[in-house]
Amino acid sequence: MTMSLPADLWPDVQPETARRLMLAGVESFARRGYHATTTRDIATNAGMSPAALYVHFPSKAALLFAISRSGHEQALGLVESAAEENDSPVEAMREIVERFVAWHARRHTVARVVQYELGALPETEYEVVAGLRRRIERIVRDLVVTGVESGDFTVTDPGTAARAILSLGIDVARWYTERARKSPEALGKEYGELALRMLGATSHRR
Amino acid sequence: MTMSLPADLWPDVQPETARRLMLAGVESFARRGYHATTTRDIATNAGMSPAALYVHFPSKAALLFAISRSGHEQALGLVESAAEENDSPVEAMREIVERFVAWHARRHTVARVVQYELGALPETEYEVVAGLRRRIERIVRDLVVTGVESGDFTVTDPGTAARAILSLGIDVARWYTERARKSPEALGKEYGELALRMLGATSHRR
């Protein structure tokens, strides 16, 4: 493999062979795109035969779905926990942006596949992933509304503001590389500040 | 073609056949990705023979380069003119964001190819496009610095702020469709306000 992917990706996926195929899938899809990648490419990349791939994933689309669902579940998980752990809308939003941005930077190869190959998912699988996306968007939008009601934020259109905040994080996956001059965490902290400014947060300095 | 592309794209490209091939290339690359598209696909999409394609573009890569360079030149042109037409950093930044966002919304299919298929360009062609990107980034970053010096903006890291502002615009190409509830211009206006807030612009209400 030409790209290095962290060994702690998908620690819950068993057996090891399935995890190796997901890693090879991510690497191949990120490099050449979903449609230009064959199951043979992925199996070769994982050091297996195409037949061995089908033991774990019935199709290339099933492999993309496993990668995409898992990525969206990770992103949803960190957004949910940041929202739950902080009572103040300002601190909750800051944590959401910090974690969401840091995840897209640290996992930029996975995140590229997750964010840019959605259109390649079959309809049923797409609907599952779209449901996860809607939950992420709803948490952020509801938090903007809560903050406006509590007087912490001043925003005319919470939907547009929420989308812009998520865009900041998602686009990090497009440009971030290990050669970037900021660590994922440092970038997350800066973007957390920028997002709070966008929302007109009144007293947001730590 | 399944996607509709505006007829006024690339009015300067001559002859009409070359323009039709660029349109067919954009549509094919956006739908299946560069690597999964053949020159035969593109020629068929344009209602031509593969031989007719080679009269205008020596390779698939040459076609991608023409699309990518033209898209980057358009984006650079609107950023440059917005910067030149406005003396105040606040108004210049507002205009840049409004035009850059509206372009990525109105031209979302072209912009997707332009923004997400950079990695498929051969090295020499990539360098030309990377040069255009650096000019766009420099204009925005220099304007942030100017605004900080004039006291209009308060930003700790102009480079990060400039990148975040461009990210807002670029990511519009990922999600925008004709079914979006806001017009490209309305979205540009809202994002212009959000960007000025990010920069801590002191008196930015029109």
mmCIF file with all atom_site columns, C-alpha atoms in Angstrom, chain B residues 18-185:
data_model
loop_
_atom_site.group_PDB
_atom_site.id
_atom_site.type_symbol
_atom_site.label_atom_id
_atom_site.label_alt_id
_atom_site.label_comp_id
_atom_site.label_asym_id
_atom_site.label_entity_id
_atom_site.label_seq_id
_atom_site.pdbx_PDB_ins_code
_atom_site.Cartn_x
_atom_site.Cartn_y
_atom_site.Cartn_z
_atom_site.occupancy
_atom_site.B_iso_or_equiv
_atom_site.pdbx_formal_charge
_atom_site.auth_seq_id
_atom_site.auth_comp_id
_atom_site.auth_asym_id
_atom_site.auth_atom_id
_atom_site.pdbx_PDB_model_num
ATOM 1   C CA . ALA B 1 18  ? -14.088 21.377 -28.382 1.00 0.00 ? 18  ALA B CA 1
ATOM 2   C CA . ARG B 1 19  ? -16.638 22.996 -26.101 1.00 0.00 ? 19  ARG B CA 1
ATOM 3   C CA . ARG B 1 20  ? -18.984 20.040 -26.506 1.00 0.00 ? 20  ARG B CA 1
ATOM 4   C CA . LEU B 1 21  ? -16.162 17.669 -25.582 1.00 0.00 ? 21  LEU B CA 1
ATOM 5   C CA . MET B 1 22  ? -15.353 19.689 -22.475 1.00 0.00 ? 22  MET B CA 1
ATOM 6   C CA . LEU B 1 23  ? -19.015 19.575 -21.452 1.00 0.00 ? 23  LEU B CA 1
ATOM 7   C CA . ALA B 1 24  ? -19.141 15.818 -22.038 1.00 0.00 ? 24  ALA B CA 1
ATOM 8   C CA . GLY B 1 25  ? -15.883 15.405 -20.079 1.00 0.00 ? 25  GLY B CA 1
ATOM 9   C CA . VAL B 1 26  ? -17.211 17.358 -17.092 1.00 0.00 ? 26  VAL B CA 1
ATOM 10  C CA . GLU B 1 27  ? -20.399 15.337 -17.058 1.00 0.00 ? 27  GLU B CA 1
ATOM 11  C CA . SER B 1 28  ? -18.586 11.981 -17.299 1.00 0.00 ? 28  SER B CA 1
ATOM 12  C CA . PHE B 1 29  ? -15.865 12.814 -14.757 1.00 0.00 ? 29  PHE B CA 1
ATOM 13  C CA . ALA B 1 30  ? -18.438 14.165 -12.276 1.00 0.00 ? 30  ALA B CA 1
ATOM 14  C CA . ARG B 1 31  ? -20.577 11.045 -12.572 1.00 0.00 ? 31  ARG B CA 1
ATOM 15  C CA . ARG B 1 32  ? -18.017 8.230  -12.544 1.00 0.00 ? 32  ARG B CA 1
ATOM 16  C CA . GLY B 1 33  ? -14.684 9.847  -11.691 1.00 0.00 ? 33  GLY B CA 1
ATOM 17  C CA . TYR B 1 34  ? -11.741 10.540 -13.995 1.00 0.00 ? 34  TYR B CA 1
ATOM 18  C CA . HIS B 1 35  ? -10.111 7.115  -13.806 1.00 0.00 ? 35  HIS B CA 1
ATOM 19  C CA . ALA B 1 36  ? -13.321 5.214  -14.564 1.00 0.00 ? 36  ALA B CA 1
ATOM 20  C CA . THR B 1 37  ? -14.054 7.321  -17.653 1.00 0.00 ? 37  THR B CA 1
ATOM 21  C CA . THR B 1 38  ? -12.662 6.412  -21.068 1.00 0.00 ? 38  THR B CA 1
ATOM 22  C CA . THR B 1 39  ? -12.134 8.753  -24.002 1.00 0.00 ? 39  THR B CA 1
ATOM 23  C CA . ARG B 1 40  ? -14.709 6.598  -25.801 1.00 0.00 ? 40  ARG B CA 1
ATOM 24  C CA . ASP B 1 41  ? -17.287 7.380  -23.053 1.00 0.00 ? 41  ASP B CA 1
ATOM 25  C CA . ILE B 1 42  ? -16.638 11.085 -23.481 1.00 0.00 ? 42  ILE B CA 1
ATOM 26  C CA . ALA B 1 43  ? -16.770 10.999 -27.281 1.00 0.00 ? 43  ALA B CA 1
ATOM 27  C CA . THR B 1 44  ? -20.030 9.011  -27.203 1.00 0.00 ? 44  THR B CA 1
ATOM 28  C CA . ASN B 1 45  ? -21.467 11.443 -24.658 1.00 0.00 ? 45  ASN B CA 1
ATOM 29  C CA . ALA B 1 46  ? -20.623 14.298 -27.040 1.00 0.00 ? 46  ALA B CA 1
ATOM 30  C CA . GLY B 1 47  ? -22.054 12.414 -30.019 1.00 0.00 ? 47  GLY B CA 1
ATOM 31  C CA . MET B 1 48  ? -18.656 11.960 -31.684 1.00 0.00 ? 48  MET B CA 1
ATOM 32  C CA . SER B 1 49  ? -16.141 9.271  -32.532 1.00 0.00 ? 49  SER B CA 1
ATOM 33  C CA . PRO B 1 50  ? -13.048 8.765  -30.347 1.00 0.00 ? 50  PRO B CA 1
ATOM 34  C CA . ALA B 1 51  ? -10.971 9.894  -33.355 1.00 0.00 ? 51  ALA B CA 1
ATOM 35  C CA . ALA B 1 52  ? -12.839 13.215 -33.404 1.00 0.00 ? 52  ALA B CA 1
ATOM 36  C CA . LEU B 1 53  ? -11.941 13.739 -29.738 1.00 0.00 ? 53  LEU B CA 1
ATOM 37  C CA . TYR B 1 54  ? -8.225  13.367 -30.451 1.00 0.00 ? 54  TYR B CA 1
ATOM 38  C CA . VAL B 1 55  ? -8.413  16.141 -33.060 1.00 0.00 ? 55  VAL B CA 1
ATOM 39  C CA . HIS B 1 56  ? -9.059  18.572 -30.193 1.00 0.00 ? 56  HIS B CA 1
ATOM 40  C CA . PHE B 1 57  ? -7.459  16.907 -27.174 1.00 0.00 ? 57  PHE B CA 1
ATOM 41  C CA . PRO B 1 58  ? -4.466  14.573 -27.486 1.00 0.00 ? 58  PRO B CA 1
ATOM 42  C CA . SER B 1 59  ? -5.455  12.621 -24.389 1.00 0.00 ? 59  SER B CA 1
ATOM 43  C CA . LYS B 1 60  ? -8.000  12.282 -21.596 1.00 0.00 ? 60  LYS B CA 1
ATOM 44  C CA . ALA B 1 61  ? -5.500  14.076 -19.352 1.00 0.00 ? 61  ALA B CA 1
ATOM 45  C CA . ALA B 1 62  ? -5.350  17.006 -21.795 1.00 0.00 ? 62  ALA B CA 1
ATOM 46  C CA . LEU B 1 63  ? -9.136  17.303 -21.620 1.00 0.00 ? 63  LEU B CA 1
ATOM 47  C CA . LEU B 1 64  ? -9.094  17.253 -17.802 1.00 0.00 ? 64  LEU B CA 1
ATOM 48  C CA . PHE B 1 65  ? -6.364  19.888 -17.853 1.00 0.00 ? 65  PHE B CA 1
ATOM 49  C CA . ALA B 1 66  ? -8.410  22.158 -20.147 1.00 0.00 ? 66  ALA B CA 1
ATOM 50  C CA . ILE B 1 67  ? -11.416 21.837 -17.806 1.00 0.00 ? 67  ILE B CA 1
ATOM 51  C CA . SER B 1 68  ? -9.347  22.306 -14.652 1.00 0.00 ? 68  SER B CA 1
ATOM 52  C CA . ARG B 1 69  ? -7.313  25.262 -15.917 1.00 0.00 ? 69  ARG B CA 1
ATOM 53  C CA . SER B 1 70  ? -10.372 27.042 -17.261 1.00 0.00 ? 70  SER B CA 1
ATOM 54  C CA . GLY B 1 71  ? -12.251 26.522 -13.970 1.00 0.00 ? 71  GLY B CA 1
ATOM 55  C CA . HIS B 1 72  ? -9.328  27.801 -11.917 1.00 0.00 ? 72  HIS B CA 1
ATOM 56  C CA . GLU B 1 73  ? -8.885  30.795 -14.216 1.00 0.00 ? 73  GLU B CA 1
ATOM 57  C CA . GLN B 1 74  ? -12.565 31.681 -13.807 1.00 0.00 ? 74  GLN B CA 1
ATOM 58  C CA . ALA B 1 75  ? -12.311 31.420 -10.007 1.00 0.00 ? 75  ALA B CA 1
ATOM 59  C CA . LEU B 1 76  ? -9.083  33.451 -9.956  1.00 0.00 ? 76  LEU B CA 1
ATOM 60  C CA . GLY B 1 77  ? -10.628 36.078 -12.240 1.00 0.00 ? 77  GLY B CA 1
ATOM 61  C CA . LEU B 1 78  ? -13.605 36.686 -9.993  1.00 0.00 ? 78  LEU B CA 1
ATOM 62  C CA . VAL B 1 79  ? -11.461 36.787 -6.852  1.00 0.00 ? 79  VAL B CA 1
ATOM 63  C CA . GLU B 1 80  ? -9.018  39.210 -8.483  1.00 0.00 ? 80  GLU B CA 1
ATOM 64  C CA . SER B 1 81  ? -11.716 41.555 -9.764  1.00 0.00 ? 81  SER B CA 1
ATOM 65  C CA . ALA B 1 82  ? -13.548 41.573 -6.411  1.00 0.00 ? 82  ALA B CA 1
ATOM 66  C CA . ALA B 1 83  ? -10.282 42.494 -4.674  1.00 0.00 ? 83  ALA B CA 1
ATOM 67  C CA . GLU B 1 84  ? -9.467  45.233 -7.195  1.00 0.00 ? 84  GLU B CA 1
ATOM 68  C CA . GLU B 1 85  ? -12.919 46.820 -7.254  1.00 0.00 ? 85  GLU B CA 1
ATOM 69  C CA . ASN B 1 86  ? -13.113 47.382 -3.491  1.00 0.00 ? 86  ASN B CA 1
ATOM 70  C CA . ASP B 1 87  ? -10.779 49.609 -1.483  1.00 0.00 ? 87  ASP B CA 1
ATOM 71  C CA . SER B 1 88  ? -11.984 48.549 1.953   1.00 0.00 ? 88  SER B CA 1
ATOM 72  C CA . PRO B 1 89  ? -10.766 45.120 3.121   1.00 0.00 ? 89  PRO B CA 1
ATOM 73  C CA . VAL B 1 90  ? -14.221 44.414 4.548   1.00 0.00 ? 90  VAL B CA 1
ATOM 74  C CA . GLU B 1 91  ? -16.045 45.096 1.278   1.00 0.00 ? 91  GLU B CA 1
ATOM 75  C CA . ALA B 1 92  ? -13.366 43.358 -0.795  1.00 0.00 ? 92  ALA B CA 1
ATOM 76  C CA . MET B 1 93  ? -13.625 40.220 1.354   1.00 0.00 ? 93  MET B CA 1
ATOM 77  C CA . ARG B 1 94  ? -17.398 40.296 1.255   1.00 0.00 ? 94  ARG B CA 1
ATOM 78  C CA . GLU B 1 95  ? -17.373 40.490 -2.554  1.00 0.00 ? 95  GLU B CA 1
ATOM 79  C CA . ILE B 1 96  ? -14.769 37.754 -2.878  1.00 0.00 ? 96  ILE B CA 1
ATOM 80  C CA . VAL B 1 97  ? -16.773 35.342 -0.745  1.00 0.00 ? 97  VAL B CA 1
ATOM 81  C CA . GLU B 1 98  ? -20.080 36.226 -2.398  1.00 0.00 ? 98  GLU B CA 1
ATOM 82  C CA . ARG B 1 99  ? -18.703 35.640 -5.902  1.00 0.00 ? 99  ARG B CA 1
ATOM 83  C CA . PHE B 1 100 ? -16.590 32.594 -5.015  1.00 0.00 ? 100 PHE B CA 1
ATOM 84  C CA . VAL B 1 101 ? -19.506 30.872 -3.230  1.00 0.00 ? 101 VAL B CA 1
ATOM 85  C CA . ALA B 1 102 ? -22.033 31.760 -5.947  1.00 0.00 ? 102 ALA B CA 1
ATOM 86  C CA . TRP B 1 103 ? -19.672 30.382 -8.611  1.00 0.00 ? 103 TRP B CA 1
ATOM 87  C CA . HIS B 1 104 ? -19.227 27.069 -6.766  1.00 0.00 ? 104 HIS B CA 1
ATOM 88  C CA . ALA B 1 105 ? -23.020 26.792 -6.389  1.00 0.00 ? 105 ALA B CA 1
ATOM 89  C CA . ARG B 1 106 ? -23.971 27.773 -9.953  1.00 0.00 ? 106 ARG B CA 1
ATOM 90  C CA . ARG B 1 107 ? -21.151 25.738 -11.515 1.00 0.00 ? 107 ARG B CA 1
ATOM 91  C CA . HIS B 1 108 ? -21.263 22.893 -8.994  1.00 0.00 ? 108 HIS B CA 1
ATOM 92  C CA . THR B 1 109 ? -20.739 20.100 -11.529 1.00 0.00 ? 109 THR B CA 1
ATOM 93  C CA . VAL B 1 110 ? -17.724 21.783 -13.127 1.00 0.00 ? 110 VAL B CA 1
ATOM 94  C CA . ALA B 1 111 ? -16.444 22.809 -9.696  1.00 0.00 ? 111 ALA B CA 1
ATOM 95  C CA . ARG B 1 112 ? -16.572 19.221 -8.424  1.00 0.00 ? 112 ARG B CA 1
ATOM 96  C CA . VAL B 1 113 ? -14.323 18.075 -11.239 1.00 0.00 ? 113 VAL B CA 1
ATOM 97  C CA . VAL B 1 114 ? -12.080 21.111 -10.794 1.00 0.00 ? 114 VAL B CA 1
ATOM 98  C CA . GLN B 1 115 ? -11.745 20.629 -7.014  1.00 0.00 ? 115 GLN B CA 1
ATOM 99  C CA . TYR B 1 116 ? -11.752 16.847 -6.611  1.00 0.00 ? 116 TYR B CA 1
ATOM 100 C CA . GLU B 1 117 ? -9.860  15.531 -9.659  1.00 0.00 ? 117 GLU B CA 1
ATOM 101 C CA . LEU B 1 118 ? -6.676  17.584 -9.137  1.00 0.00 ? 118 LEU B CA 1
ATOM 102 C CA . GLY B 1 119 ? -4.755  14.461 -8.170  1.00 0.00 ? 119 GLY B CA 1
ATOM 103 C CA . ALA B 1 120 ? -5.403  12.925 -11.593 1.00 0.00 ? 120 ALA B CA 1
ATOM 104 C CA . LEU B 1 121 ? -3.515  15.674 -13.467 1.00 0.00 ? 121 LEU B CA 1
ATOM 105 C CA . PRO B 1 122 ? -0.047  14.809 -14.829 1.00 0.00 ? 122 PRO B CA 1
ATOM 106 C CA . GLU B 1 123 ? 2.768   16.552 -12.956 1.00 0.00 ? 123 GLU B CA 1
ATOM 107 C CA . THR B 1 124 ? 3.446   19.438 -15.373 1.00 0.00 ? 124 THR B CA 1
ATOM 108 C CA . GLU B 1 125 ? -0.249  20.227 -15.771 1.00 0.00 ? 125 GLU B CA 1
ATOM 109 C CA . TYR B 1 126 ? -0.752  19.909 -12.022 1.00 0.00 ? 126 TYR B CA 1
ATOM 110 C CA . GLU B 1 127 ? 1.927   22.529 -11.437 1.00 0.00 ? 127 GLU B CA 1
ATOM 111 C CA . VAL B 1 128 ? 0.160   25.027 -13.717 1.00 0.00 ? 128 VAL B CA 1
ATOM 112 C CA . VAL B 1 129 ? -3.118  24.546 -11.839 1.00 0.00 ? 129 VAL B CA 1
ATOM 113 C CA . ALA B 1 130 ? -1.382  24.601 -8.448  1.00 0.00 ? 130 ALA B CA 1
ATOM 114 C CA . GLY B 1 131 ? 0.075   27.972 -9.437  1.00 0.00 ? 131 GLY B CA 1
ATOM 115 C CA . LEU B 1 132 ? -3.423  29.342 -10.100 1.00 0.00 ? 132 LEU B CA 1
ATOM 116 C CA . ARG B 1 133 ? -4.590  27.978 -6.728  1.00 0.00 ? 133 ARG B CA 1
ATOM 117 C CA . ARG B 1 134 ? -1.686  29.642 -4.937  1.00 0.00 ? 134 ARG B CA 1
ATOM 118 C CA . ARG B 1 135 ? -2.614  32.985 -6.518  1.00 0.00 ? 135 ARG B CA 1
ATOM 119 C CA . ILE B 1 136 ? -6.200  32.661 -5.257  1.00 0.00 ? 136 ILE B CA 1
ATOM 120 C CA . GLU B 1 137 ? -4.988  31.730 -1.771  1.00 0.00 ? 137 GLU B CA 1
ATOM 121 C CA . ARG B 1 138 ? -2.469  34.563 -1.721  1.00 0.00 ? 138 ARG B CA 1
ATOM 122 C CA . ILE B 1 139 ? -5.065  37.212 -2.609  1.00 0.00 ? 139 ILE B CA 1
ATOM 123 C CA . VAL B 1 140 ? -7.326  36.062 0.213   1.00 0.00 ? 140 VAL B CA 1
ATOM 124 C CA . ARG B 1 141 ? -4.487  35.732 2.748   1.00 0.00 ? 141 ARG B CA 1
ATOM 125 C CA . ASP B 1 142 ? -2.978  39.123 1.831   1.00 0.00 ? 142 ASP B CA 1
ATOM 126 C CA . LEU B 1 143 ? -6.389  40.696 2.211   1.00 0.00 ? 143 LEU B CA 1
ATOM 127 C CA . VAL B 1 144 ? -6.746  39.181 5.697   1.00 0.00 ? 144 VAL B CA 1
ATOM 128 C CA . VAL B 1 145 ? -3.321  40.590 6.622   1.00 0.00 ? 145 VAL B CA 1
ATOM 129 C CA . THR B 1 146 ? -4.249  44.031 5.208   1.00 0.00 ? 146 THR B CA 1
ATOM 130 C CA . GLY B 1 147 ? -7.485  43.986 7.186   1.00 0.00 ? 147 GLY B CA 1
ATOM 131 C CA . VAL B 1 148 ? -5.656  43.048 10.396  1.00 0.00 ? 148 VAL B CA 1
ATOM 132 C CA . GLU B 1 149 ? -3.186  45.906 9.856   1.00 0.00 ? 149 GLU B CA 1
ATOM 133 C CA . SER B 1 150 ? -5.984  48.395 9.190   1.00 0.00 ? 150 SER B CA 1
ATOM 134 C CA . GLY B 1 151 ? -7.830  47.240 12.314  1.00 0.00 ? 151 GLY B CA 1
ATOM 135 C CA . ASP B 1 152 ? -10.810 45.911 10.343  1.00 0.00 ? 152 ASP B CA 1
ATOM 136 C CA . PHE B 1 153 ? -10.133 42.244 11.157  1.00 0.00 ? 153 PHE B CA 1
ATOM 137 C CA . THR B 1 154 ? -8.883  40.500 14.273  1.00 0.00 ? 154 THR B CA 1
ATOM 138 C CA . VAL B 1 155 ? -7.293  37.175 13.381  1.00 0.00 ? 155 VAL B CA 1
ATOM 139 C CA . THR B 1 156 ? -4.479  35.264 15.063  1.00 0.00 ? 156 THR B CA 1
ATOM 140 C CA . ASP B 1 157 ? -3.493  33.159 12.036  1.00 0.00 ? 157 ASP B CA 1
ATOM 141 C CA . PRO B 1 158 ? -4.275  34.753 8.632   1.00 0.00 ? 158 PRO B CA 1
ATOM 142 C CA . GLY B 1 159 ? -3.263  31.592 6.744   1.00 0.00 ? 159 GLY B CA 1
ATOM 143 C CA . THR B 1 160 ? -5.727  29.395 8.608   1.00 0.00 ? 160 THR B CA 1
ATOM 144 C CA . ALA B 1 161 ? -8.494  31.986 8.350   1.00 0.00 ? 161 ALA B CA 1
ATOM 145 C CA . ALA B 1 162 ? -7.939  32.359 4.591   1.00 0.00 ? 162 ALA B CA 1
ATOM 146 C CA . ARG B 1 163 ? -8.045  28.610 4.121   1.00 0.00 ? 163 ARG B CA 1
ATOM 147 C CA . ALA B 1 164 ? -11.241 28.292 6.153   1.00 0.00 ? 164 ALA B CA 1
ATOM 148 C CA . ILE B 1 165 ? -12.898 31.003 4.055   1.00 0.00 ? 165 ILE B CA 1
ATOM 149 C CA . LEU B 1 166 ? -11.974 29.254 0.802   1.00 0.00 ? 166 LEU B CA 1
ATOM 150 C CA . SER B 1 167 ? -13.132 25.924 2.281   1.00 0.00 ? 167 SER B CA 1
ATOM 151 C CA . LEU B 1 168 ? -16.591 27.366 2.837   1.00 0.00 ? 168 LEU B CA 1
ATOM 152 C CA . GLY B 1 169 ? -16.835 28.139 -0.865  1.00 0.00 ? 169 GLY B CA 1
ATOM 153 C CA . ILE B 1 170 ? -15.222 24.984 -2.202  1.00 0.00 ? 170 ILE B CA 1
ATOM 154 C CA . ASP B 1 171 ? -17.389 22.654 -0.124  1.00 0.00 ? 171 ASP B CA 1
ATOM 155 C CA . VAL B 1 172 ? -20.508 24.231 -1.647  1.00 0.00 ? 172 VAL B CA 1
ATOM 156 C CA . ALA B 1 173 ? -19.681 22.324 -4.854  1.00 0.00 ? 173 ALA B CA 1
ATOM 157 C CA . ARG B 1 174 ? -19.980 19.038 -2.920  1.00 0.00 ? 174 ARG B CA 1
ATOM 158 C CA . TRP B 1 175 ? -23.529 19.516 -1.668  1.00 0.00 ? 175 TRP B CA 1
ATOM 159 C CA . TYR B 1 176 ? -25.196 22.151 -3.862  1.00 0.00 ? 176 TYR B CA 1
ATOM 160 C CA . THR B 1 177 ? -27.820 21.058 -6.391  1.00 0.00 ? 177 THR B CA 1
ATOM 161 C CA . GLU B 1 178 ? -30.504 22.898 -8.342  1.00 0.00 ? 178 GLU B CA 1
ATOM 162 C CA . ARG B 1 179 ? -32.941 21.664 -5.676  1.00 0.00 ? 179 ARG B CA 1
ATOM 163 C CA . ALA B 1 180 ? -31.198 23.682 -2.926  1.00 0.00 ? 180 ALA B CA 1
ATOM 164 C CA . ARG B 1 181 ? -33.539 26.103 -1.216  1.00 0.00 ? 181 ARG B CA 1
ATOM 165 C CA . LYS B 1 182 ? -31.227 29.087 -1.753  1.00 0.00 ? 182 LYS B CA 1
ATOM 166 C CA . SER B 1 183 ? -30.084 30.618 -5.030  1.00 0.00 ? 183 SER B CA 1
ATOM 167 C CA . PRO B 1 184 ? -26.307 30.812 -5.637  1.00 0.00 ? 184 PRO B CA 1
ATOM 168 C CA . GLU B 1 185 ? -26.475 34.578 -5.030  1.00 0.00 ? 185 GLU B CA 1
#
